[in-house]
XYZ file of N, CA and C in Angstrom:
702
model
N 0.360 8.770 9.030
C 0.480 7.317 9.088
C 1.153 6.872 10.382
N 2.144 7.666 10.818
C 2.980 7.176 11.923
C 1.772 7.470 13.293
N 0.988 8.141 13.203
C 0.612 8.597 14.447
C -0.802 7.678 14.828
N -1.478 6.736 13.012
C -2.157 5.412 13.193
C -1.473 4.452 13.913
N -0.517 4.203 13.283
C 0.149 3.014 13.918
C 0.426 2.984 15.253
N 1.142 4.160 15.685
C 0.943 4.027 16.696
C 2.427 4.165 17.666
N 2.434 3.746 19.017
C 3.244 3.408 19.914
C 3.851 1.989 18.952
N 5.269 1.885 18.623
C 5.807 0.354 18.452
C 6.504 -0.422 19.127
N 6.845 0.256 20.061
C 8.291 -0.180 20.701
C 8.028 -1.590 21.407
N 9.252 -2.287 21.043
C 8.968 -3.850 21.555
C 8.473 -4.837 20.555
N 7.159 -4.411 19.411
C 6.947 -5.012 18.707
C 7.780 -5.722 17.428
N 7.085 -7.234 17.065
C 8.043 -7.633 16.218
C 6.730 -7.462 14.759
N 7.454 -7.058 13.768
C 6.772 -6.196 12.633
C 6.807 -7.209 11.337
N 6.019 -7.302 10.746
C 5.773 -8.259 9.313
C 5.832 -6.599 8.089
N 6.501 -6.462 7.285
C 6.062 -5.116 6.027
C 5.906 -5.875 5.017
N 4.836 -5.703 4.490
C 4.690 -6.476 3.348
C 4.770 -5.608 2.193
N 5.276 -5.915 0.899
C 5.754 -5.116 -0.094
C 7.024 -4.377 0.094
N 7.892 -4.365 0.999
C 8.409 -3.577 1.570
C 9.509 -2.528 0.702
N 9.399 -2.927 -0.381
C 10.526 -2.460 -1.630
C 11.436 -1.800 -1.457
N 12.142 -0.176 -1.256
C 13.514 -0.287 -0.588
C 13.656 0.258 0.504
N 12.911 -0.693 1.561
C 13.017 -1.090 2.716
C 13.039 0.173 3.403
N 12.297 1.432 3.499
C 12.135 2.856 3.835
C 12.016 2.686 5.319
N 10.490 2.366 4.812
C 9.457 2.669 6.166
C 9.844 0.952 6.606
N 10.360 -0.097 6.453
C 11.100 -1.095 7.560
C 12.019 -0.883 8.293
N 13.016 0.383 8.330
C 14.002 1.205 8.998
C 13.637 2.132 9.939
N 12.413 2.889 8.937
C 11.703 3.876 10.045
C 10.898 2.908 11.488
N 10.422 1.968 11.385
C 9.761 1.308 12.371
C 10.669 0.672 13.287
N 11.904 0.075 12.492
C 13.038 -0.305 13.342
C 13.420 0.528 14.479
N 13.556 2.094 13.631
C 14.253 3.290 14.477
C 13.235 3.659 15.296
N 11.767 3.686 15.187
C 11.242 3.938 16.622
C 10.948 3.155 17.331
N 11.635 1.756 16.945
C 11.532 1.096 18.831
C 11.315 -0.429 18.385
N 10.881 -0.885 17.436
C 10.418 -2.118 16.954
C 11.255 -3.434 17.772
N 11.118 -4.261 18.077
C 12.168 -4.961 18.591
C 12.539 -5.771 17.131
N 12.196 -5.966 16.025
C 12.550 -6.753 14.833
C 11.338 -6.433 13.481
N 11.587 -6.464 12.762
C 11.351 -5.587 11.032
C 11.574 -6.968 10.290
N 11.078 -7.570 9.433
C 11.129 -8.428 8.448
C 10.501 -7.924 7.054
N 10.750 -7.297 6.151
C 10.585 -6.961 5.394
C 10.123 -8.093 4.202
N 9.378 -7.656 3.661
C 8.832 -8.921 2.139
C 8.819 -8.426 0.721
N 9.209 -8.904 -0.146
C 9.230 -8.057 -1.461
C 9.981 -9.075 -2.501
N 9.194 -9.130 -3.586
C 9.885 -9.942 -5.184
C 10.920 -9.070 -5.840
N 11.375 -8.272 -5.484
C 12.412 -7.294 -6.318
C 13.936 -7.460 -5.520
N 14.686 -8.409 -6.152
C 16.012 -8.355 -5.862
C 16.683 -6.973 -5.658
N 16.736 -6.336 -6.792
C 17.166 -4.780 -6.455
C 17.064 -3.930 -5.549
N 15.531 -4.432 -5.682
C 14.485 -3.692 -4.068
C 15.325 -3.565 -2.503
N 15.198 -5.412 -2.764
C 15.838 -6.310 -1.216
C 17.346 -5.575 -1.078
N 18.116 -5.703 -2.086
C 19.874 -5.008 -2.080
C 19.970 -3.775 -1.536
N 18.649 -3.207 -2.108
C 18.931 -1.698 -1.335
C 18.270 -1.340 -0.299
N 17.740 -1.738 -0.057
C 16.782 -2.108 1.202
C 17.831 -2.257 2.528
N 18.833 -3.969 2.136
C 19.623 -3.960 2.838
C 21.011 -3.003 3.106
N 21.282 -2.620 2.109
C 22.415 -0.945 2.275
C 22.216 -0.439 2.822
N 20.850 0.007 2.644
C 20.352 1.111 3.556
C 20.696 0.814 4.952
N 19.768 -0.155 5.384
C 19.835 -0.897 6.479
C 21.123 -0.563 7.310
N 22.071 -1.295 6.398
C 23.811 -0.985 7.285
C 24.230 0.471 7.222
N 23.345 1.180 6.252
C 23.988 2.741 6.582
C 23.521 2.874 7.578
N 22.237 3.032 7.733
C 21.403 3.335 9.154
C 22.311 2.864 10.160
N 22.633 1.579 10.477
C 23.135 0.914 11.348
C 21.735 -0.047 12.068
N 21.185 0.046 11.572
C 19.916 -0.980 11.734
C 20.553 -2.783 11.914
N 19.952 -3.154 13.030
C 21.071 -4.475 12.999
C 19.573 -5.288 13.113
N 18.398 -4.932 13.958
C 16.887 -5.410 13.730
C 16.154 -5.969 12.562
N 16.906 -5.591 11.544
C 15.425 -5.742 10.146
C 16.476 -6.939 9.381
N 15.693 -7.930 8.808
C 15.669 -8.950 7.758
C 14.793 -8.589 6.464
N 15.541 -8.589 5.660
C 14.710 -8.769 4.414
C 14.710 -10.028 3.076
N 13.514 -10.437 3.246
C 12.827 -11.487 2.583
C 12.470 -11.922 1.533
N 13.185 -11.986 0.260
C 12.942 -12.353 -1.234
C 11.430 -13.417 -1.187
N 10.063 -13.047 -1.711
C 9.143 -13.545 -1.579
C 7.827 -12.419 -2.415
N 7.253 -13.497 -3.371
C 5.511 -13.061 -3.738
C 5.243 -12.790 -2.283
N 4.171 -11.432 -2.370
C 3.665 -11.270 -1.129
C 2.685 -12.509 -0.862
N 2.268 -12.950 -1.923
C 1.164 -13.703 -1.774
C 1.469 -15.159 -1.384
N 3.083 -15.389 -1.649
C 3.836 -16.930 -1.100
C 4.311 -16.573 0.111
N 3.918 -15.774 0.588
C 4.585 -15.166 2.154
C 4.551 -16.923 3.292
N 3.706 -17.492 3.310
C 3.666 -17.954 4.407
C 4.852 -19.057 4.061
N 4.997 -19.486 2.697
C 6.058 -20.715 2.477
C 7.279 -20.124 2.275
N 7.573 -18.959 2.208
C 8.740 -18.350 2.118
C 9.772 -17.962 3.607
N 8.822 -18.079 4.331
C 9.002 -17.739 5.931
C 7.734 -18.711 7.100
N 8.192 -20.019 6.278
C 6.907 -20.705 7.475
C 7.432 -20.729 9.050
N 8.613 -20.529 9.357
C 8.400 -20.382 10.791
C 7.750 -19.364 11.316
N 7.824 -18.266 10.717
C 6.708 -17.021 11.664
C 5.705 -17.033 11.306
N 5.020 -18.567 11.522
C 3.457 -18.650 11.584
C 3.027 -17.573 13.237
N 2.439 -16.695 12.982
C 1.674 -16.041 14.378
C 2.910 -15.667 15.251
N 4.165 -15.391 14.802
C 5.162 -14.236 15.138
C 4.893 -13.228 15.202
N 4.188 -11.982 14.419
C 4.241 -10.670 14.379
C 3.220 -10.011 15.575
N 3.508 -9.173 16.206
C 2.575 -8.616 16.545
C 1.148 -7.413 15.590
N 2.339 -6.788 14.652
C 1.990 -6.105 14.080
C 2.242 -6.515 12.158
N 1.049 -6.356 11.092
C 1.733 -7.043 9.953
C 1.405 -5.059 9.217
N 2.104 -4.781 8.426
C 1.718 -3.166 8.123
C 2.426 -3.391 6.408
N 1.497 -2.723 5.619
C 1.250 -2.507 4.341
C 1.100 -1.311 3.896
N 1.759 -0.192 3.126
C 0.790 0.885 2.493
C 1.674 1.138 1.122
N 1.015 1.944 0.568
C 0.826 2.794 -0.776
C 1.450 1.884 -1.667
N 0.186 1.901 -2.712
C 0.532 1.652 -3.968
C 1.001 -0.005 -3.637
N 0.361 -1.001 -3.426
C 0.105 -2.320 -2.706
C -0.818 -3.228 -3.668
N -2.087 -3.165 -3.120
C -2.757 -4.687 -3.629
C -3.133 -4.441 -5.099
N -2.796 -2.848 -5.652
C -3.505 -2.732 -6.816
C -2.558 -3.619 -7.752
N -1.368 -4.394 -7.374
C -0.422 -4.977 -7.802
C -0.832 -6.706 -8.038
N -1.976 -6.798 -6.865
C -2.494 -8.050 -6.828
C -3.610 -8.513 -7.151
N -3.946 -10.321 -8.001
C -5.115 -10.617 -8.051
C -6.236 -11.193 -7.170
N -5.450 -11.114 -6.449
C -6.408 -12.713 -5.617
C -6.107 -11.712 -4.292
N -6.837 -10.748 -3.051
C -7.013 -10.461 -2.386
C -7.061 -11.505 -0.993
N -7.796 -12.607 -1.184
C -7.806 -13.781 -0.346
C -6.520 -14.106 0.060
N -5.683 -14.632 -1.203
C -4.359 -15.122 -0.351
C -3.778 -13.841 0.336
N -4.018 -13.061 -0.123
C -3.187 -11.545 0.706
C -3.702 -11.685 1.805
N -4.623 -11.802 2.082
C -5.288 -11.687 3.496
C -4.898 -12.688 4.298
N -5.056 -13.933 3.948
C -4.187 -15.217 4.283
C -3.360 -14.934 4.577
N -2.017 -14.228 3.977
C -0.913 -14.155 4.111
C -0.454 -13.328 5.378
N -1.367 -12.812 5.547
C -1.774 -11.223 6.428
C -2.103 -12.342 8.238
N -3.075 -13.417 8.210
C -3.755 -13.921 8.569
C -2.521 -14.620 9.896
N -1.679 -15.444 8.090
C -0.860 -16.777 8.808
C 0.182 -15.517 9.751
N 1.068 -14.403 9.430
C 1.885 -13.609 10.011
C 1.447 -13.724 11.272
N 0.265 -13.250 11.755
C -0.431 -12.334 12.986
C -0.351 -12.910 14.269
N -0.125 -13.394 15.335
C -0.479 -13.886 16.155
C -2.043 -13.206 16.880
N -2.564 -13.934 17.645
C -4.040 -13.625 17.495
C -4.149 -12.331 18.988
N -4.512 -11.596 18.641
C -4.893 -10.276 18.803
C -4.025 -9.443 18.286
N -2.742 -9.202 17.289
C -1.874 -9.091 16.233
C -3.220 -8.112 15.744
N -2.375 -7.019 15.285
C -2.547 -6.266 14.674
C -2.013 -5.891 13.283
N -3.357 -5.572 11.807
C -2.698 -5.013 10.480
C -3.247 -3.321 10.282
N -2.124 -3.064 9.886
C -2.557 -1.723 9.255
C -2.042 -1.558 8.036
N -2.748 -0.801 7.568
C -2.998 -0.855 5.914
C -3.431 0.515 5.605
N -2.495 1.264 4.463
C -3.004 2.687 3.709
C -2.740 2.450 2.497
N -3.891 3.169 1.589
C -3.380 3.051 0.580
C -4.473 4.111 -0.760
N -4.035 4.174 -2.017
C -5.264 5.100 -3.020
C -6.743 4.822 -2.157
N -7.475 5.487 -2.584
C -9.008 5.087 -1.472
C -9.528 4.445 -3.360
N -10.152 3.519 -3.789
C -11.146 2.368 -4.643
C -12.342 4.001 -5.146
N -12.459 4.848 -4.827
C -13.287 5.749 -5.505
C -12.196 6.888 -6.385
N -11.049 7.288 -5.750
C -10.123 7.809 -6.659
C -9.318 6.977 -8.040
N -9.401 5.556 -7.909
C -8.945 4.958 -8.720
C -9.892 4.954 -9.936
N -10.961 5.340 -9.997
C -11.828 5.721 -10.885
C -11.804 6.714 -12.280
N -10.850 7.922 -11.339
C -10.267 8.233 -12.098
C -8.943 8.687 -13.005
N -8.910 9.735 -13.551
C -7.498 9.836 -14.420
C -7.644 10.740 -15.317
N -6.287 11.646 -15.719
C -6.195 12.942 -16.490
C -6.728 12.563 -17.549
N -6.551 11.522 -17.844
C -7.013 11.226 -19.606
C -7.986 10.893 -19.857
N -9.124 11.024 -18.610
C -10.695 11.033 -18.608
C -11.137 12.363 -18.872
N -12.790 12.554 -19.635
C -13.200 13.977 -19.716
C -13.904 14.262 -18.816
N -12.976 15.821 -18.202
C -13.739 16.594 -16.898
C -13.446 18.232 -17.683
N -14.103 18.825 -16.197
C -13.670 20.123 -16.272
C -12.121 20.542 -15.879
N -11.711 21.594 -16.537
C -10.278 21.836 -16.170
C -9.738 21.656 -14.897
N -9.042 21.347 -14.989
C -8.288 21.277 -13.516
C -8.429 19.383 -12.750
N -9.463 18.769 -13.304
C -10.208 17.810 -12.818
C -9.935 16.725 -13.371
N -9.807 15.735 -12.817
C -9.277 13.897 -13.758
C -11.030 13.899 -13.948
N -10.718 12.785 -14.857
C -12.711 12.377 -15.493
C -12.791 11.309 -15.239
N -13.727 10.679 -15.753
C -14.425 9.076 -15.497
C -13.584 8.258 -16.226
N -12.392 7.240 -15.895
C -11.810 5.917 -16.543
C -12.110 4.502 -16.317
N -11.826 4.512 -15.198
C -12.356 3.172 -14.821
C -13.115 2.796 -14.261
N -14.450 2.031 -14.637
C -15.242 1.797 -13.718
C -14.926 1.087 -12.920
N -15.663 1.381 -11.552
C -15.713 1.110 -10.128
C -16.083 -1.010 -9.563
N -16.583 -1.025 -10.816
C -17.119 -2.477 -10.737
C -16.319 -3.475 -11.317
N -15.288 -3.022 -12.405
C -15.157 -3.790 -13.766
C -13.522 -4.397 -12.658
N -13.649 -5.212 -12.361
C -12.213 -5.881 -11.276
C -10.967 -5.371 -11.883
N -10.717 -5.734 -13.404
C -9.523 -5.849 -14.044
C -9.277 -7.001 -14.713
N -7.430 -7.365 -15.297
C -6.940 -6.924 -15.004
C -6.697 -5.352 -15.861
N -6.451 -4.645 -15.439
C -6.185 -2.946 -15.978
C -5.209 -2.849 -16.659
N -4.378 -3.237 -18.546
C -3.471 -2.831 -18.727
C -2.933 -1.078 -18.929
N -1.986 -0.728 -18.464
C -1.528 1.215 -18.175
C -0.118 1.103 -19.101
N -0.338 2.109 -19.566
C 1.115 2.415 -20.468
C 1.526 3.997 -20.253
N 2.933 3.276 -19.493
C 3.493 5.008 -18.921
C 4.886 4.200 -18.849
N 5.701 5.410 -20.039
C 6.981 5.276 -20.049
C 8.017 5.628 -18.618
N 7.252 6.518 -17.417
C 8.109 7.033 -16.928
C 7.817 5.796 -15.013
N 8.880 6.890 -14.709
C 9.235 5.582 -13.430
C 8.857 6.532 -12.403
N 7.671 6.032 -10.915
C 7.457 6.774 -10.159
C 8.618 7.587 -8.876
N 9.845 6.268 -8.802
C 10.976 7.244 -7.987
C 12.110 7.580 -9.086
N 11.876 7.810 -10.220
C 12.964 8.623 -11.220
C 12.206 9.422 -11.997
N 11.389 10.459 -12.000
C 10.380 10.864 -13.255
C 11.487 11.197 -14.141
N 12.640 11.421 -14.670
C 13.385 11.933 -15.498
C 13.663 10.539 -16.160
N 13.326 9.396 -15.868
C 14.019 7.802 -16.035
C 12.637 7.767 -17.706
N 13.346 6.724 -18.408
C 12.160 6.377 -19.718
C 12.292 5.303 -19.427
N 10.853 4.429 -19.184
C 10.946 2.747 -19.045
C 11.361 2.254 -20.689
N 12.154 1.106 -20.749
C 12.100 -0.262 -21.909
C 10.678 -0.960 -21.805
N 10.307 -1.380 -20.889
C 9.233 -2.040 -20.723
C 8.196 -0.926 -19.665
N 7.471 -0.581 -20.613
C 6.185 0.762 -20.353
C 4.918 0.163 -19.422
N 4.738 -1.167 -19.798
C 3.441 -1.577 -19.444
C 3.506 -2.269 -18.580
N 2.111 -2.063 -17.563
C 1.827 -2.450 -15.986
C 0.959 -3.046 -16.021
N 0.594 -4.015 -15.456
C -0.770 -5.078 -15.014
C -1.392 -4.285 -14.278
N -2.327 -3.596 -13.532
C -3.489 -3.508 -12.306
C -4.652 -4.084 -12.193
N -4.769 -3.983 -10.630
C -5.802 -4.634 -10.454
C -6.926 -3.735 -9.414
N -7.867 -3.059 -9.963
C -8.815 -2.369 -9.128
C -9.380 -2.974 -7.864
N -9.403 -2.693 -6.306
C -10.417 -3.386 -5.713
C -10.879 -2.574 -4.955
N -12.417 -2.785 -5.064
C -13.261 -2.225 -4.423
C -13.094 -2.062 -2.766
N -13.803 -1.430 -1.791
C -13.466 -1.424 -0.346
C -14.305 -2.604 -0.002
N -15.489 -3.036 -0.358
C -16.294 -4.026 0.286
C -15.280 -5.401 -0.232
N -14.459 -5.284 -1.266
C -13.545 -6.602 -1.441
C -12.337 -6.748 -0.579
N -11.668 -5.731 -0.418
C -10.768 -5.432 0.452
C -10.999 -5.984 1.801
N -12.468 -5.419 2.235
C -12.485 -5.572 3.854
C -13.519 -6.919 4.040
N -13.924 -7.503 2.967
C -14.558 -8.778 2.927
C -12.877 -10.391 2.679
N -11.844 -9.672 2.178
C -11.242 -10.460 1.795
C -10.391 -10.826 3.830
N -10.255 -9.580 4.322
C -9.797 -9.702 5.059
C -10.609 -10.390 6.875
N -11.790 -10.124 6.531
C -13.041 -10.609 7.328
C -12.923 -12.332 6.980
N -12.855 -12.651 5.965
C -12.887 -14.172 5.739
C -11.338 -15.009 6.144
N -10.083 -14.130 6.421
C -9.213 -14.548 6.718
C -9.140 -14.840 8.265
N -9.979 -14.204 9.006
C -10.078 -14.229 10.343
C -9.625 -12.819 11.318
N -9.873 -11.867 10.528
C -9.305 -9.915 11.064
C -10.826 -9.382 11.453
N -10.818 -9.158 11.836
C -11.940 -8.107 12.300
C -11.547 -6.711 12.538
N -12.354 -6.090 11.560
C -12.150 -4.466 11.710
C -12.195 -4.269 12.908
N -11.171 -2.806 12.884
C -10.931 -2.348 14.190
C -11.841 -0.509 14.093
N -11.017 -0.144 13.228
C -11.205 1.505 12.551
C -10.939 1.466 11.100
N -11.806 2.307 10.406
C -11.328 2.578 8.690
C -11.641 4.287 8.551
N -10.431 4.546 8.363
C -10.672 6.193 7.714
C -10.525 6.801 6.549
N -10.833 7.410 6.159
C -11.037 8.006 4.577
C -10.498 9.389 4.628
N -9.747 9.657 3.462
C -8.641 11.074 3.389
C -8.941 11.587 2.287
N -9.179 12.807 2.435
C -9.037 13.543 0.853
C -7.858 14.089 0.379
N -6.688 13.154 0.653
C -5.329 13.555 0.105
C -4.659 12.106 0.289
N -3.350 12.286 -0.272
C -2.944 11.209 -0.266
C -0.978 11.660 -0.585
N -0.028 10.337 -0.401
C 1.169 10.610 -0.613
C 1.619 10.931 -1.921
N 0.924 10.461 -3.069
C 1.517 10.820 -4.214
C 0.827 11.707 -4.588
N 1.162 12.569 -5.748
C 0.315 13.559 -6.806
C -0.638 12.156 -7.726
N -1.968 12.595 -7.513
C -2.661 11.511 -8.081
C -3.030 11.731 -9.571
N -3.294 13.298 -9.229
C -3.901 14.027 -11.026
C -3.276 15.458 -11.027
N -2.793 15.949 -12.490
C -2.075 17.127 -12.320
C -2.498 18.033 -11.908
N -3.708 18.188 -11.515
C -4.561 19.686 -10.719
C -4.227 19.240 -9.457
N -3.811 18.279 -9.069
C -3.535 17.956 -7.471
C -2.848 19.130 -7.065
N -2.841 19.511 -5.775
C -2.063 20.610 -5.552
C -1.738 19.898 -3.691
N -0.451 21.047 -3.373
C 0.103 20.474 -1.563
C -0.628 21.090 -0.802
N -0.897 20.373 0.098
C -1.470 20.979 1.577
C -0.648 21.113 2.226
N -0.791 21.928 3.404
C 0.246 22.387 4.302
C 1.469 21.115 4.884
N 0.897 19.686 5.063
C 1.902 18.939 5.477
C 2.797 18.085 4.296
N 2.211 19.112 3.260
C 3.171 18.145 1.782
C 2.884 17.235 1.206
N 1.198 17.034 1.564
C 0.654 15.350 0.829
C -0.427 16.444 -0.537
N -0.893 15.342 -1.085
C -1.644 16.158 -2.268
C -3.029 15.653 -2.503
N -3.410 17.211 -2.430
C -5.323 17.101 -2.677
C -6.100 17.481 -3.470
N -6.913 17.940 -2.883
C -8.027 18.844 -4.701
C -7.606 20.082 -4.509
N -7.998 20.666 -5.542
C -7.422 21.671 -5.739
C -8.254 22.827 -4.983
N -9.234 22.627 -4.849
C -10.593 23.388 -4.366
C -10.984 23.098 -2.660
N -11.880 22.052 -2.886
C -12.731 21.734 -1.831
C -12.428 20.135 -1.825
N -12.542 19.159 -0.740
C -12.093 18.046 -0.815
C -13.504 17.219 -0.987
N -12.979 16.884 -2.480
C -14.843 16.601 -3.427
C -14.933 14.690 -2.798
N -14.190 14.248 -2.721
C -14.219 12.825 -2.392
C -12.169 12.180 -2.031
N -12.713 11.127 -1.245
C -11.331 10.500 -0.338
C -10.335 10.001 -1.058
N -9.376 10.697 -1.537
C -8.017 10.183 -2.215
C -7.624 8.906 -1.969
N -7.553 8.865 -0.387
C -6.904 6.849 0.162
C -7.643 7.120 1.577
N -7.542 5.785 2.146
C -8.129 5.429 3.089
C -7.497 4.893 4.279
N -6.682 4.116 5.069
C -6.572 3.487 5.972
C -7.431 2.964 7.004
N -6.856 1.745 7.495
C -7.556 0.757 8.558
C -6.699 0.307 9.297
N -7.666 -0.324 10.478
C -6.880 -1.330 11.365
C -7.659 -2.368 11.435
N -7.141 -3.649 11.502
C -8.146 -4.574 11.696
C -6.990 -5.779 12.820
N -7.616 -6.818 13.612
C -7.153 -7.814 14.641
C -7.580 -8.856 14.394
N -7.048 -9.938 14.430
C -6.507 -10.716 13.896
C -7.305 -11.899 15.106
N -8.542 -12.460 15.494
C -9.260 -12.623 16.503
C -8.861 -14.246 17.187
């Protein structure tokens, strides 16, 4: 991911979702001239900002805001950012793709650059509790059916030892032609889109590590775990 993005130094950065404020520190620390972080989770934002002062990060702001109210939450950095950057585990959170893109849109100043990673819309298809052959997630969700997707999983993705009170998650499936149509109508024009047969999280329990610690098939790489893009902002 770091080596998409790129050279930063100097740039002023939009993170959208930014939750506890990780990778808004990491971009700070290689050169960013300013980090604004976005995210609805108070808890998120608190630790986000700790972090921040442990680091000694004096660059990054973080922003109590729906990603999708981004532009009224922060209307002065209409066309501030050079760069607006999003990944993992993101829009499947959202309904309406349009205002995301909007939101993506109003940030950018025009030749502004977004980058975006995230599950690839053909792995979300499936899941352990679909029928396959051993080792293999099976057919769950179809590819067409939008959502919304209710999921019931007691456990928490940065505590697996944690038991949720409240188990159940909203999702929202989107296809790649919605994704890169939502963002085409906002005014971005693709730049590059690549497709991975691995990805940052363990997606299905036959997942197994590849040499740099991300997780793939277990075999042969049968289809693209997540994807990334770049698109400009014209």
């Amino acid at each position: 991911m770091a080596a998409e993005i790129g050279d930063v130094s100097g740039l002023n950065i939009l993170h959208l979702q930014c939750h506890l404020g990780d990778d808004s520190i990491a971009l700070a620390q290689r050169g960013a001239a300013r980090v604004v972080g976005v995210d609805f989770s108070p808890p998120a934002l608190e630790a986000a900002r700790s972090l921040a002062a442990e680091c000694g990060i004096t660059n990054t702001r973080f922003v109590f805001s729906d990603v999708l109210e981004t532009p009224s939450a922060i209307p002065e950095e209409a066309g501030a950012f050079d760069l607006v950057f999003t990944a993992w585990g993101t829009i499947t959170w959202l309904p309406d793709l349009d205002a995301w893109a909007t939101a993506i849109a109003f940030a950018l100043r025009p030749g502004g650059a977004f980058y975006f990673a995230d599950m690839h819309p053909v792995a979300w298809v499936f899941d352990d509790a679909g029928i396959a052959a051993p080792g293999f997630p099976g057919w769950r969700y179809p590819y067409f059916e939008p959502g919304p997707v209710p999921i019931d999983n007691p456990t928490d993705y940065m505590d697996t030892s944690a038991e949720l009170a409240n188990r159940q998650t909203i999702e929202f499936p989107h296809g790649l032609a919605e994704i890169l149509g939502a963002l085409r109508r906002a005014g971005l024009q693709l730049d590059w889109l690549r497709e991975h047969p691995r990805l940052v999280w363990k997606p299905f329990e036959g997942s197994v590590r590849d040499a740099d610690g991300m997780w793939t098939w277990p075999d042969r790489p049968w289809l693209p775990l997540s994807l990334s893009l770049r698109a400009v902002k014209s």
